Every structure is written in structure tokens, then in C-alpha cells.
Amino acid sequence: MEHSDYSETLAVGCVCAEHMEDDYVRPREREKDLRRMSGRRKSWADRKWRISQNGNSYINTGGFNIVIYNRDNGFVVSVARRESGKRQTGKQIYPTLPDAKASALKALLWAKSHL
């Protein structure tokens, strides 16, 4: 938590945050969201990726197609909404395939609200 009267960020649990904010709903919702995202990151690492005819790693999930393209100097992530075909390829170049796969979850979350 941050407050203009304090120079440092305070790390507190949801019960203390409830008291400090005088809000007994939002801190628990934030904690629930953080725990859900943490679980999703863990399960994302265990996903089975397939290999396309072009030799690219890909996965289809939640109405999206995520493809990782090999570039000379690394890997890029591309996300497409399968229903509309709208596609966005990221500008970030990842040095390894596992790095690109890990960032694909972030790309998927971005695409859900933008594509």
C-alpha cells in the first residue's frame, strides 16, 4: 500500500489493508485476483504446446491462437482472436523459447481486452 504521508510502500495482508482503507471488500477481491493469477501462471507453464507445419510453437486457448515465431535473434509472440482473425504480433524479442512461452500468458490477457 502507498500513502502520501509515508515515503515507503507498505506490504500488508488483506485484513490490515481492510482496516487501513476502511474498505472490507476490495482488499479481499484484490487478494483473490492475485491468487488466481498466480495459479494461472503456474498452470500456464505446464501447458502442452504444439508445433505447426511451419515449425512454430502454438497453442489454442479461450478462442485465441497464440504462435511463437523464431526470429534470427530470438522469438516473438503473436496472438489472434480465432473468431475474427484479428492478430497482433508483439515487438518484444525473447532470447529463448521458454521466455516467449512464459510471456504468452501476458499477451493473451492483453488480447482479451484489445482484439
Short mmCIF file of N, CA, C and O in Angstrom, two decimals:
data_model
loop_
_atom_site.label_atom_id
_atom_site.label_comp_id
_atom_site.label_asym_id
_atom_site.label_seq_id
_atom_site.Cartn_x
_atom_site.Cartn_y
_atom_site.Cartn_z
N MET A 1 0.85 -1.18 0.00
CA MET A 1 0.00 0.00 0.00
C MET A 1 0.89 1.23 0.00
O MET A 1 1.99 1.22 0.52
N GLU A 2 0.38 2.29 -0.57
CA GLU A 2 1.11 3.55 -0.61
C GLU A 2 0.23 4.66 -0.05
O GLU A 2 -0.99 4.64 -0.21
N HIS A 3 0.89 5.61 0.61
CA HIS A 3 0.19 6.76 1.16
C HIS A 3 1.11 7.96 1.09
O HIS A 3 2.32 7.83 1.29
N SER A 4 0.56 9.11 0.81
CA SER A 4 1.38 10.31 0.64
C SER A 4 2.11 10.72 1.91
O SER A 4 3.12 11.43 1.85
N ASP A 5 1.66 10.29 3.08
CA ASP A 5 2.33 10.62 4.34
C ASP A 5 3.55 9.74 4.60
O ASP A 5 4.31 10.02 5.53
N TYR A 6 3.73 8.68 3.83
CA TYR A 6 4.84 7.74 4.04
C TYR A 6 5.67 7.64 2.77
O TYR A 6 5.13 7.57 1.67
N SER A 7 6.99 7.59 2.93
CA SER A 7 7.87 7.55 1.76
C SER A 7 8.02 6.14 1.20
O SER A 7 8.38 5.97 0.04
N GLU A 8 7.75 5.13 1.99
CA GLU A 8 7.93 3.76 1.55
C GLU A 8 6.60 3.07 1.27
O GLU A 8 5.56 3.48 1.78
N THR A 9 6.66 2.02 0.48
CA THR A 9 5.49 1.20 0.21
C THR A 9 5.31 0.22 1.37
O THR A 9 6.28 -0.37 1.83
N LEU A 10 4.10 0.08 1.83
CA LEU A 10 3.80 -0.84 2.93
C LEU A 10 3.29 -2.16 2.35
O LEU A 10 2.38 -2.17 1.53
N ALA A 11 3.87 -3.25 2.79
CA ALA A 11 3.42 -4.58 2.37
C ALA A 11 2.58 -5.16 3.50
O ALA A 11 3.11 -5.47 4.57
N VAL A 12 1.28 -5.25 3.28
CA VAL A 12 0.38 -5.76 4.30
C VAL A 12 -0.56 -6.79 3.70
O VAL A 12 -0.76 -6.83 2.49
N GLY A 13 -1.14 -7.59 4.56
CA GLY A 13 -2.13 -8.57 4.12
C GLY A 13 -3.48 -7.92 3.94
O GLY A 13 -3.68 -6.73 4.21
N CYS A 14 -4.44 -8.71 3.48
CA CYS A 14 -5.75 -8.14 3.16
C CYS A 14 -6.50 -7.65 4.40
O CYS A 14 -7.23 -6.67 4.32
N VAL A 15 -6.30 -8.28 5.55
CA VAL A 15 -7.01 -7.84 6.76
C VAL A 15 -6.50 -6.45 7.17
O VAL A 15 -7.29 -5.54 7.47
N CYS A 16 -5.17 -6.26 7.19
CA CYS A 16 -4.62 -4.94 7.52
C CYS A 16 -5.03 -3.91 6.48
O CYS A 16 -5.34 -2.77 6.81
N ALA A 17 -5.04 -4.32 5.20
CA ALA A 17 -5.44 -3.41 4.14
C ALA A 17 -6.90 -2.99 4.33
O ALA A 17 -7.24 -1.83 4.09
N GLU A 18 -7.74 -3.91 4.75
CA GLU A 18 -9.14 -3.58 5.01
C GLU A 18 -9.25 -2.46 6.05
O GLU A 18 -9.98 -1.49 5.87
N HIS A 19 -8.49 -2.61 7.14
CA HIS A 19 -8.53 -1.60 8.20
C HIS A 19 -7.93 -0.28 7.75
O HIS A 19 -8.48 0.79 8.04
N MET A 20 -6.81 -0.36 7.02
CA MET A 20 -6.14 0.87 6.59
C MET A 20 -6.96 1.64 5.57
O MET A 20 -6.96 2.86 5.55
N GLU A 21 -7.68 0.92 4.72
CA GLU A 21 -8.51 1.55 3.70
C GLU A 21 -9.92 1.82 4.18
O GLU A 21 -10.68 2.53 3.52
N ASP A 22 -10.27 1.21 5.29
CA ASP A 22 -11.64 1.25 5.79
C ASP A 22 -12.60 0.75 4.70
O ASP A 22 -13.66 1.31 4.46
N ASP A 23 -12.16 -0.31 4.05
CA ASP A 23 -12.92 -0.94 2.98
C ASP A 23 -12.79 -2.45 3.20
O ASP A 23 -11.69 -2.99 3.20
N TYR A 24 -13.91 -3.12 3.38
CA TYR A 24 -13.86 -4.52 3.73
C TYR A 24 -14.22 -5.45 2.56
O TYR A 24 -14.50 -6.61 2.76
N VAL A 25 -14.18 -4.90 1.35
CA VAL A 25 -14.50 -5.71 0.18
C VAL A 25 -13.32 -5.75 -0.80
O VAL A 25 -12.84 -6.82 -1.17
N ARG A 26 -12.86 -4.59 -1.25
CA ARG A 26 -11.83 -4.54 -2.30
C ARG A 26 -10.51 -5.22 -1.95
O ARG A 26 -9.94 -5.90 -2.80
N PRO A 27 -9.99 -5.10 -0.72
CA PRO A 27 -8.73 -5.81 -0.43
C PRO A 27 -8.84 -7.32 -0.62
O PRO A 27 -7.94 -7.95 -1.16
N ARG A 28 -9.96 -7.90 -0.20
CA ARG A 28 -10.13 -9.35 -0.39
C ARG A 28 -10.28 -9.70 -1.88
O ARG A 28 -9.78 -10.73 -2.33
N GLU A 29 -10.95 -8.84 -2.63
CA GLU A 29 -11.08 -9.08 -4.07
C GLU A 29 -9.71 -9.02 -4.75
O GLU A 29 -9.42 -9.84 -5.61
N ARG A 30 -8.89 -8.04 -4.36
CA ARG A 30 -7.54 -7.94 -4.94
C ARG A 30 -6.71 -9.16 -4.60
O ARG A 30 -6.00 -9.69 -5.46
N GLU A 31 -6.79 -9.61 -3.35
CA GLU A 31 -6.03 -10.80 -2.96
C GLU A 31 -6.50 -12.02 -3.74
O GLU A 31 -5.70 -12.83 -4.23
N LYS A 32 -7.81 -12.16 -3.90
CA LYS A 32 -8.36 -13.28 -4.67
C LYS A 32 -7.87 -13.25 -6.11
O LYS A 32 -7.49 -14.28 -6.68
N ASP A 33 -7.86 -12.04 -6.72
CA ASP A 33 -7.37 -11.89 -8.09
C ASP A 33 -5.90 -12.25 -8.20
O ASP A 33 -5.47 -12.90 -9.16
N LEU A 34 -5.09 -11.82 -7.22
CA LEU A 34 -3.66 -12.13 -7.23
C LEU A 34 -3.42 -13.63 -7.10
O LEU A 34 -2.56 -14.18 -7.79
N ARG A 35 -4.17 -14.27 -6.23
CA ARG A 35 -4.02 -15.72 -6.06
C ARG A 35 -4.45 -16.46 -7.33
O ARG A 35 -3.82 -17.43 -7.75
N ARG A 36 -5.52 -16.01 -7.97
CA ARG A 36 -5.99 -16.62 -9.21
C ARG A 36 -4.92 -16.49 -10.30
O ARG A 36 -4.62 -17.44 -11.02
N MET A 37 -4.33 -15.29 -10.39
CA MET A 37 -3.31 -15.07 -11.42
C MET A 37 -2.06 -15.90 -11.13
O MET A 37 -1.44 -16.44 -12.05
N SER A 38 -1.70 -16.02 -9.88
CA SER A 38 -0.55 -16.84 -9.52
C SER A 38 -0.78 -18.29 -9.92
O SER A 38 0.11 -18.94 -10.50
N GLY A 39 -1.95 -18.81 -9.65
CA GLY A 39 -2.28 -20.17 -10.05
C GLY A 39 -2.29 -20.34 -11.56
O GLY A 39 -1.85 -21.36 -12.09
N ARG A 40 -2.78 -19.31 -12.23
CA ARG A 40 -2.83 -19.38 -13.69
C ARG A 40 -1.42 -19.40 -14.29
O ARG A 40 -1.15 -20.11 -15.25
N ARG A 41 -0.51 -18.60 -13.71
CA ARG A 41 0.87 -18.61 -14.19
C ARG A 41 1.51 -19.98 -14.00
O ARG A 41 2.24 -20.46 -14.87
N LYS A 42 1.24 -20.61 -12.86
CA LYS A 42 1.81 -21.93 -12.60
C LYS A 42 1.28 -22.96 -13.58
O LYS A 42 2.03 -23.76 -14.12
N SER A 43 -0.03 -22.95 -13.82
CA SER A 43 -0.61 -23.93 -14.73
C SER A 43 -0.23 -23.63 -16.19
O SER A 43 -0.12 -24.54 -17.00
N TRP A 44 0.00 -22.35 -16.50
CA TRP A 44 0.38 -21.96 -17.87
C TRP A 44 1.70 -22.62 -18.25
O TRP A 44 1.88 -23.08 -19.38
N ALA A 45 2.63 -22.70 -17.31
CA ALA A 45 3.94 -23.29 -17.59
C ALA A 45 3.84 -24.77 -17.96
O ALA A 45 4.71 -25.30 -18.65
N ASP A 46 2.77 -25.42 -17.52
CA ASP A 46 2.59 -26.85 -17.79
C ASP A 46 1.80 -27.14 -19.07
O ASP A 46 1.58 -28.30 -19.40
N ARG A 47 1.36 -26.09 -19.76
CA ARG A 47 0.55 -26.29 -20.97
C ARG A 47 1.36 -27.01 -22.04
O ARG A 47 2.57 -26.82 -22.18
N LYS A 48 0.67 -27.82 -22.82
CA LYS A 48 1.31 -28.54 -23.92
C LYS A 48 1.20 -27.69 -25.19
O LYS A 48 0.11 -27.36 -25.64
N TRP A 49 2.33 -27.31 -25.73
CA TRP A 49 2.39 -26.54 -26.97
C TRP A 49 2.53 -27.51 -28.12
O TRP A 49 3.19 -28.53 -28.02
N ARG A 50 1.92 -27.17 -29.25
CA ARG A 50 2.02 -27.98 -30.45
C ARG A 50 2.96 -27.31 -31.44
O ARG A 50 3.30 -26.15 -31.27
N ILE A 51 3.33 -28.03 -32.45
CA ILE A 51 4.22 -27.49 -33.49
C ILE A 51 3.44 -27.42 -34.79
O ILE A 51 2.86 -28.42 -35.24
N SER A 52 3.43 -26.23 -35.41
CA SER A 52 2.70 -26.04 -36.67
C SER A 52 3.48 -26.66 -37.83
O SER A 52 4.63 -27.07 -37.69
N GLN A 53 2.85 -26.68 -39.01
CA GLN A 53 3.52 -27.18 -40.21
C GLN A 53 4.74 -26.34 -40.55
O GLN A 53 5.67 -26.83 -41.17
N ASN A 54 4.73 -25.07 -40.14
CA ASN A 54 5.86 -24.19 -40.40
C ASN A 54 6.95 -24.30 -39.33
O ASN A 54 7.95 -23.59 -39.38
N GLY A 55 6.72 -25.16 -38.32
CA GLY A 55 7.72 -25.37 -37.28
C GLY A 55 7.62 -24.40 -36.12
O GLY A 55 8.54 -24.32 -35.30
N ASN A 56 6.50 -23.66 -36.01
CA ASN A 56 6.31 -22.71 -34.91
C ASN A 56 5.53 -23.35 -33.77
O ASN A 56 4.61 -24.12 -33.99
N SER A 57 5.90 -23.00 -32.55
CA SER A 57 5.15 -23.45 -31.39
C SER A 57 3.85 -22.67 -31.33
O SER A 57 3.84 -21.45 -31.54
N TYR A 58 2.74 -23.36 -31.03
CA TYR A 58 1.46 -22.67 -30.92
C TYR A 58 0.56 -23.38 -29.92
O TYR A 58 0.78 -24.54 -29.56
N ILE A 59 -0.44 -22.62 -29.49
CA ILE A 59 -1.45 -23.16 -28.57
C ILE A 59 -2.77 -22.45 -28.87
O ILE A 59 -2.78 -21.26 -29.20
N ASN A 60 -3.87 -23.18 -28.79
CA ASN A 60 -5.20 -22.60 -28.94
C ASN A 60 -5.89 -22.67 -27.59
O ASN A 60 -5.97 -23.74 -26.99
N THR A 61 -6.35 -21.53 -27.12
CA THR A 61 -6.99 -21.49 -25.81
C THR A 61 -7.95 -20.31 -25.72
O THR A 61 -7.64 -19.22 -26.22
N GLY A 62 -9.10 -20.53 -25.15
CA GLY A 62 -10.06 -19.46 -24.90
C GLY A 62 -10.46 -18.66 -26.12
O GLY A 62 -10.71 -17.46 -26.02
N GLY A 63 -10.51 -19.29 -27.28
CA GLY A 63 -10.89 -18.59 -28.50
C GLY A 63 -9.74 -17.82 -29.16
O GLY A 63 -9.96 -17.04 -30.07
N PHE A 64 -8.53 -18.08 -28.71
CA PHE A 64 -7.36 -17.40 -29.25
C PHE A 64 -6.34 -18.42 -29.74
O PHE A 64 -6.27 -19.54 -29.24
N ASN A 65 -5.56 -18.00 -30.72
CA ASN A 65 -4.45 -18.78 -31.24
C ASN A 65 -3.18 -17.99 -30.91
O ASN A 65 -3.06 -16.83 -31.29
N ILE A 66 -2.28 -18.62 -30.18
CA ILE A 66 -1.02 -17.97 -29.81
C ILE A 66 0.10 -18.71 -30.52
O ILE A 66 0.22 -19.93 -30.40
N VAL A 67 0.92 -17.96 -31.26
CA VAL A 67 2.01 -18.55 -32.02
C VAL A 67 3.31 -17.86 -31.63
O VAL A 67 3.36 -16.64 -31.47
N ILE A 68 4.36 -18.66 -31.50
CA ILE A 68 5.68 -18.11 -31.22
C ILE A 68 6.53 -18.34 -32.46
O ILE A 68 6.72 -19.49 -32.89
N TYR A 69 7.00 -17.23 -33.03
CA TYR A 69 7.81 -17.28 -34.23
C TYR A 69 9.27 -17.16 -33.87
O TYR A 69 9.66 -16.34 -33.04
N ASN A 70 10.09 -17.96 -34.54
CA ASN A 70 11.53 -17.90 -34.36
C ASN A 70 12.08 -16.78 -35.25
O ASN A 70 11.82 -16.74 -36.44
N ARG A 71 12.79 -15.87 -34.63
CA ARG A 71 13.48 -14.81 -35.37
C ARG A 71 14.97 -15.06 -35.26
O ARG A 71 15.42 -15.79 -34.38
N ASP A 72 15.75 -14.45 -36.13
CA ASP A 72 17.21 -14.67 -36.12
C ASP A 72 17.81 -14.44 -34.74
O ASP A 72 18.71 -15.15 -34.32
N ASN A 73 17.29 -13.44 -34.05
CA ASN A 73 17.88 -13.07 -32.75
C ASN A 73 16.99 -13.44 -31.57
O ASN A 73 17.17 -12.92 -30.48
N GLY A 74 15.99 -14.30 -31.76
CA GLY A 74 15.15 -14.70 -30.65
C GLY A 74 13.76 -15.12 -31.11
O GLY A 74 13.60 -15.63 -32.21
N PHE A 75 12.77 -14.86 -30.26
CA PHE A 75 11.41 -15.32 -30.50
C PHE A 75 10.42 -14.19 -30.24
O PHE A 75 10.63 -13.37 -29.35
N VAL A 76 9.34 -14.15 -31.02
CA VAL A 76 8.27 -13.18 -30.81
C VAL A 76 6.95 -13.92 -30.64
O VAL A 76 6.77 -15.04 -31.12
N VAL A 77 6.02 -13.27 -29.95
CA VAL A 77 4.71 -13.86 -29.66
C VAL A 77 3.65 -13.15 -30.49
O VAL A 77 3.63 -11.92 -30.58
N SER A 78 2.77 -13.92 -31.10
CA SER A 78 1.66 -13.39 -31.87
C SER A 78 0.37 -14.00 -31.34
O SER A 78 0.32 -15.20 -31.06
N VAL A 79 -0.66 -13.16 -31.19
CA VAL A 79 -1.95 -13.62 -30.68
C VAL A 79 -3.03 -13.25 -31.67
O VAL A 79 -3.07 -12.12 -32.17
N ALA A 80 -3.93 -14.20 -31.96
CA ALA A 80 -5.05 -13.93 -32.87
C ALA A 80 -6.34 -14.39 -32.21
O ALA A 80 -6.39 -15.46 -31.60
N ARG A 81 -7.36 -13.58 -32.36
CA ARG A 81 -8.71 -14.00 -31.94
C ARG A 81 -9.23 -14.87 -33.07
O ARG A 81 -9.36 -14.43 -34.22
N ARG A 82 -9.52 -16.11 -32.78
CA ARG A 82 -9.89 -17.08 -33.80
C ARG A 82 -11.19 -16.72 -34.51
O ARG A 82 -11.33 -16.93 -35.72
N GLU A 83 -12.14 -16.15 -33.79
CA GLU A 83 -13.44 -15.81 -34.36
C GLU A 83 -13.34 -14.73 -35.44
O GLU A 83 -13.93 -14.84 -36.50
N SER A 84 -12.57 -13.69 -35.16
CA SER A 84 -12.49 -12.56 -36.10
C SER A 84 -11.23 -12.58 -36.96
O SER A 84 -11.16 -11.90 -37.98
N GLY A 85 -10.22 -13.33 -36.53
CA GLY A 85 -8.97 -13.35 -37.27
C GLY A 85 -8.05 -12.17 -36.96
O GLY A 85 -6.96 -12.07 -37.52
N LYS A 86 -8.49 -11.27 -36.09
CA LYS A 86 -7.63 -10.13 -35.73
C LYS A 86 -6.39 -10.65 -35.03
O LYS A 86 -6.47 -11.49 -34.14
N ARG A 87 -5.25 -10.13 -35.45
CA ARG A 87 -3.97 -10.63 -34.95
C ARG A 87 -3.08 -9.47 -34.53
O ARG A 87 -3.09 -8.41 -35.15
N GLN A 88 -2.30 -9.71 -33.49
CA GLN A 88 -1.31 -8.73 -33.04
C GLN A 88 -0.02 -9.48 -32.74
O GLN A 88 -0.02 -10.45 -31.99
N THR A 89 1.07 -9.03 -33.33
CA THR A 89 2.38 -9.61 -33.05
C THR A 89 3.15 -8.64 -32.19
O THR A 89 3.22 -7.44 -32.50
N GLY A 90 3.72 -9.14 -31.12
CA GLY A 90 4.45 -8.29 -30.18
C GLY A 90 5.76 -7.80 -30.76
O GLY A 90 6.34 -8.42 -31.66
N LYS A 91 6.24 -6.71 -30.20
CA LYS A 91 7.52 -6.14 -30.62
C LYS A 91 8.68 -6.67 -29.79
O LYS A 91 9.82 -6.59 -30.20
N GLN A 92 8.35 -7.21 -28.62
CA GLN A 92 9.38 -7.72 -27.72
C GLN A 92 9.99 -8.99 -28.31
O GLN A 92 9.28 -9.88 -28.77
N ILE A 93 11.31 -9.06 -28.30
CA ILE A 93 12.02 -10.25 -28.76
C ILE A 93 12.58 -10.95 -27.53
O ILE A 93 13.27 -10.34 -26.71
N TYR A 94 12.26 -12.23 -27.39
CA TYR A 94 12.69 -13.02 -26.24
C TYR A 94 13.88 -13.88 -26.63
O TYR A 94 13.88 -14.47 -27.72
N PRO A 95 14.87 -14.00 -25.78
CA PRO A 95 16.08 -14.73 -26.14
C PRO A 95 15.88 -16.24 -26.26
O PRO A 95 16.58 -16.90 -27.02
N THR A 96 14.91 -16.78 -25.52
CA THR A 96 14.69 -18.23 -25.56
C THR A 96 13.21 -18.54 -25.76
O THR A 96 12.34 -17.72 -25.46
N LEU A 97 12.95 -19.73 -26.24
CA LEU A 97 11.58 -20.18 -26.43
C LEU A 97 10.82 -20.24 -25.09
O LEU A 97 9.68 -19.78 -25.03
N PRO A 98 11.41 -20.77 -24.01
CA PRO A 98 10.70 -20.76 -22.73
C PRO A 98 10.34 -19.35 -22.25
O PRO A 98 9.27 -19.15 -21.67
N ASP A 99 11.19 -18.37 -22.50
CA ASP A 99 10.88 -16.99 -22.13
C ASP A 99 9.66 -16.49 -22.92
O ASP A 99 8.77 -15.84 -22.37
N ALA A 100 9.62 -16.80 -24.20
CA ALA A 100 8.49 -16.39 -25.04
C ALA A 100 7.20 -17.08 -24.60
O ALA A 100 6.15 -16.45 -24.53
N LYS A 101 7.29 -18.36 -24.27
CA LYS A 101 6.10 -19.09 -23.82
C LYS A 101 5.58 -18.51 -22.52
O LYS A 101 4.37 -18.38 -22.32
N ALA A 102 6.48 -18.15 -21.62
CA ALA A 102 6.06 -17.57 -20.34
C ALA A 102 5.36 -16.23 -20.56
O ALA A 102 4.38 -15.92 -19.89
N SER A 103 5.82 -15.44 -21.49
CA SER A 103 5.22 -14.13 -21.74
C SER A 103 3.93 -14.24 -22.55
O SER A 103 3.16 -13.28 -22.62
N ALA A 104 3.66 -15.38 -23.14
CA ALA A 104 2.46 -15.55 -23.95
C ALA A 104 1.19 -15.39 -23.12
O ALA A 104 0.17 -14.94 -23.64
N LEU A 105 1.23 -15.71 -21.84
CA LEU A 105 0.06 -15.51 -20.98
C LEU A 105 -0.26 -14.02 -20.89
O LEU A 105 -1.42 -13.62 -20.99
N LYS A 106 0.74 -13.21 -20.72
CA LYS A 106 0.54 -11.76 -20.68
C LYS A 106 -0.06 -11.27 -22.00
O LYS A 106 -0.96 -10.44 -22.02
N ALA A 107 0.44 -11.81 -23.11
CA ALA A 107 -0.09 -11.44 -24.42
C ALA A 107 -1.55 -11.85 -24.56
O ALA A 107 -2.37 -11.10 -25.10
N LEU A 108 -1.89 -13.03 -24.05
CA LEU A 108 -3.28 -13.50 -24.11
C LEU A 108 -4.19 -12.58 -23.30
O LEU A 108 -5.26 -12.20 -23.78
N LEU A 109 -3.78 -12.21 -22.11
CA LEU A 109 -4.59 -11.32 -21.28
C LEU A 109 -4.77 -9.97 -21.95
O LEU A 109 -5.85 -9.38 -21.90
N TRP A 110 -3.73 -9.47 -22.60
CA TRP A 110 -3.83 -8.20 -23.33
C TRP A 110 -4.85 -8.37 -24.48
O TRP A 110 -5.71 -7.51 -24.68
N ALA A 111 -4.73 -9.46 -25.22
CA ALA A 111 -5.58 -9.66 -26.39
C ALA A 111 -7.06 -9.77 -26.03
O ALA A 111 -7.93 -9.34 -26.79
N LYS A 112 -7.35 -10.32 -24.87
CA LYS A 112 -8.76 -10.47 -24.46
C LYS A 112 -9.46 -9.14 -24.35
O LYS A 112 -10.67 -9.06 -24.57
N SER A 113 -8.74 -8.09 -24.05
CA SER A 113 -9.39 -6.79 -23.94
C SER A 113 -9.13 -5.86 -25.13
O SER A 113 -9.71 -4.79 -25.20
N HIS A 114 -8.27 -6.28 -26.07
CA HIS A 114 -7.94 -5.39 -27.18
C HIS A 114 -8.27 -5.96 -28.57
O HIS A 114 -8.35 -5.19 -29.52
N LEU A 115 -8.39 -7.26 -28.71
CA LEU A 115 -8.66 -7.83 -30.05
C LEU A 115 -10.12 -8.26 -30.17
O LEU A 115 -10.76 -8.65 -29.28
#
